[in-house]
XYZ file of C-alpha atoms in Angstrom:
146
model
C 179.428 -12.035 -100.615
C 182.319 -11.388 -103.007
C 185.645 -9.894 -101.974
C 185.636 -6.107 -101.772
C 187.649 -4.210 -104.376
C 190.413 -1.878 -103.236
C 189.703 1.814 -103.718
C 191.233 3.191 -106.885
C 192.800 6.103 -104.994
C 194.619 3.560 -102.802
C 195.904 1.740 -105.893
C 197.145 5.044 -107.334
C 198.836 6.000 -104.078
C 200.504 2.589 -103.826
C 201.839 2.751 -107.388
C 205.598 3.133 -107.304
C 205.792 4.890 -110.640
C 208.298 2.589 -112.341
C 205.879 2.335 -115.216
C 202.776 4.332 -116.057
C 199.506 2.850 -114.902
C 196.728 2.194 -117.350
C 192.972 2.327 -117.022
C 190.607 1.152 -119.745
C 187.167 2.674 -120.310
C 184.303 0.763 -121.866
C 181.120 2.168 -123.338
C 178.589 -0.672 -123.155
C 177.330 -1.887 -126.510
C 173.603 -1.527 -127.137
C 173.061 -5.167 -128.105
C 173.451 -8.412 -126.183
C 175.785 -9.778 -128.863
C 177.902 -6.626 -128.584
C 178.151 -7.086 -124.812
C 179.211 -10.719 -125.255
C 181.770 -9.670 -127.867
C 183.245 -7.098 -125.472
C 183.381 -9.614 -122.614
C 185.154 -12.101 -124.915
C 187.857 -9.480 -125.547
C 188.428 -8.594 -121.874
C 191.033 -11.330 -121.222
C 193.220 -10.158 -124.121
C 192.885 -6.497 -123.096
C 193.761 -7.426 -119.507
C 196.805 -9.394 -120.646
C 198.086 -6.774 -123.096
C 197.300 -3.560 -121.207
C 197.470 -4.793 -117.560
C 195.068 -2.068 -116.426
C 194.983 -0.815 -112.856
C 191.194 -0.723 -113.242
C 188.475 -0.637 -115.888
C 185.911 2.119 -116.173
C 182.413 1.135 -117.354
C 180.128 3.997 -118.378
C 176.383 4.060 -117.679
C 175.365 5.096 -121.190
C 173.770 8.319 -122.361
C 170.401 8.735 -120.731
C 170.788 5.460 -118.854
C 170.235 3.551 -122.092
C 172.779 0.844 -121.297
C 172.310 0.496 -117.527
C 171.760 -3.280 -117.627
C 174.741 -3.789 -119.920
C 176.866 -1.619 -117.621
C 176.026 -3.830 -114.669
C 176.610 -7.014 -116.675
C 180.034 -5.869 -117.913
C 181.036 -4.527 -114.497
C 180.222 -7.820 -112.768
C 181.906 -9.903 -115.478
C 185.045 -7.745 -115.365
C 185.388 -8.455 -111.658
C 184.011 -11.961 -111.259
C 185.098 -13.603 -114.504
C 188.296 -11.730 -115.361
C 189.747 -10.469 -112.058
C 189.649 -6.811 -113.077
C 188.854 -3.957 -110.690
C 185.796 -2.166 -112.078
C 184.927 1.490 -111.665
C 181.239 1.722 -112.545
C 179.535 4.926 -113.632
C 176.074 5.645 -112.237
C 174.055 8.642 -113.409
C 170.850 10.449 -112.476
C 169.552 10.504 -116.042
C 166.313 8.575 -116.621
C 166.626 6.586 -113.409
C 164.421 6.374 -110.371
C 165.707 6.005 -106.835
C 164.586 2.363 -106.659
C 166.687 1.405 -109.704
C 169.729 3.104 -108.133
C 169.079 1.210 -104.920
C 168.974 -2.071 -106.869
C 172.254 -1.207 -108.621
C 173.903 -0.384 -105.292
C 172.657 -3.617 -103.721
C 174.097 -5.569 -106.640
C 177.419 -3.731 -106.342
C 177.551 -4.424 -102.615
C 176.764 -8.112 -103.121
C 179.480 -8.328 -105.802
C 182.085 -6.376 -103.789
C 182.141 -3.501 -106.282
C 183.009 -0.348 -104.365
C 184.364 2.043 -106.999
C 181.474 4.076 -108.399
C 181.562 7.316 -110.370
C 178.343 9.139 -109.451
C 177.310 11.954 -111.763
C 174.304 13.699 -113.218
C 174.826 12.455 -116.749
C 173.903 13.920 -120.106
C 170.467 14.712 -121.423
C 169.023 11.808 -123.422
C 169.429 11.921 -127.196
C 166.992 14.331 -128.786
C 166.437 16.259 -125.567
C 167.964 19.765 -125.455
C 167.870 20.170 -121.707
C 168.562 17.740 -118.880
C 165.544 17.151 -116.642
C 165.266 15.151 -113.451
C 163.231 11.968 -113.612
C 160.180 11.846 -111.374
C 161.169 9.747 -108.369
C 164.842 10.297 -109.226
C 167.569 12.796 -108.425
C 167.870 16.509 -109.238
C 171.678 16.555 -109.499
C 174.830 14.520 -109.019
C 175.232 15.633 -105.401
C 171.793 14.185 -104.579
C 172.961 10.877 -106.052
C 176.218 10.991 -104.063
C 174.306 11.689 -100.841
C 171.914 8.810 -101.566
C 174.833 6.452 -102.191
C 176.511 7.463 -98.937
C 173.266 7.070 -96.981
C 172.376 3.698 -98.515
């Protein structure tokens, strides 16, 4: 099992305030080559911005869930960054969330932003996925219980 990341709130509380802290947010590309391009740029962004942590979004409607996991793991394992991974209820069944949480646990990733998420493109209203979660609080409860 990988080392466990510190909680972001603890990093913020420990910050002495001599200089502002920085966090970077990444929206996963939709293509494999785009993901590889982003990962290739992480060392330079780490060196130049020295972020406290990096935020990796889940993608509208869960469209980039696999890329989110890939980037999150690479940020931690390959580049020594502390990831803060988004996880949404949109278009995702409980089993897929469980798999994501198991992967995060195995990789020592403990900072997760759990939220409902936006309606998928072309859909006017957000609807729960069958076998999924009705709202962000249901997702939070599931994470805590898992």
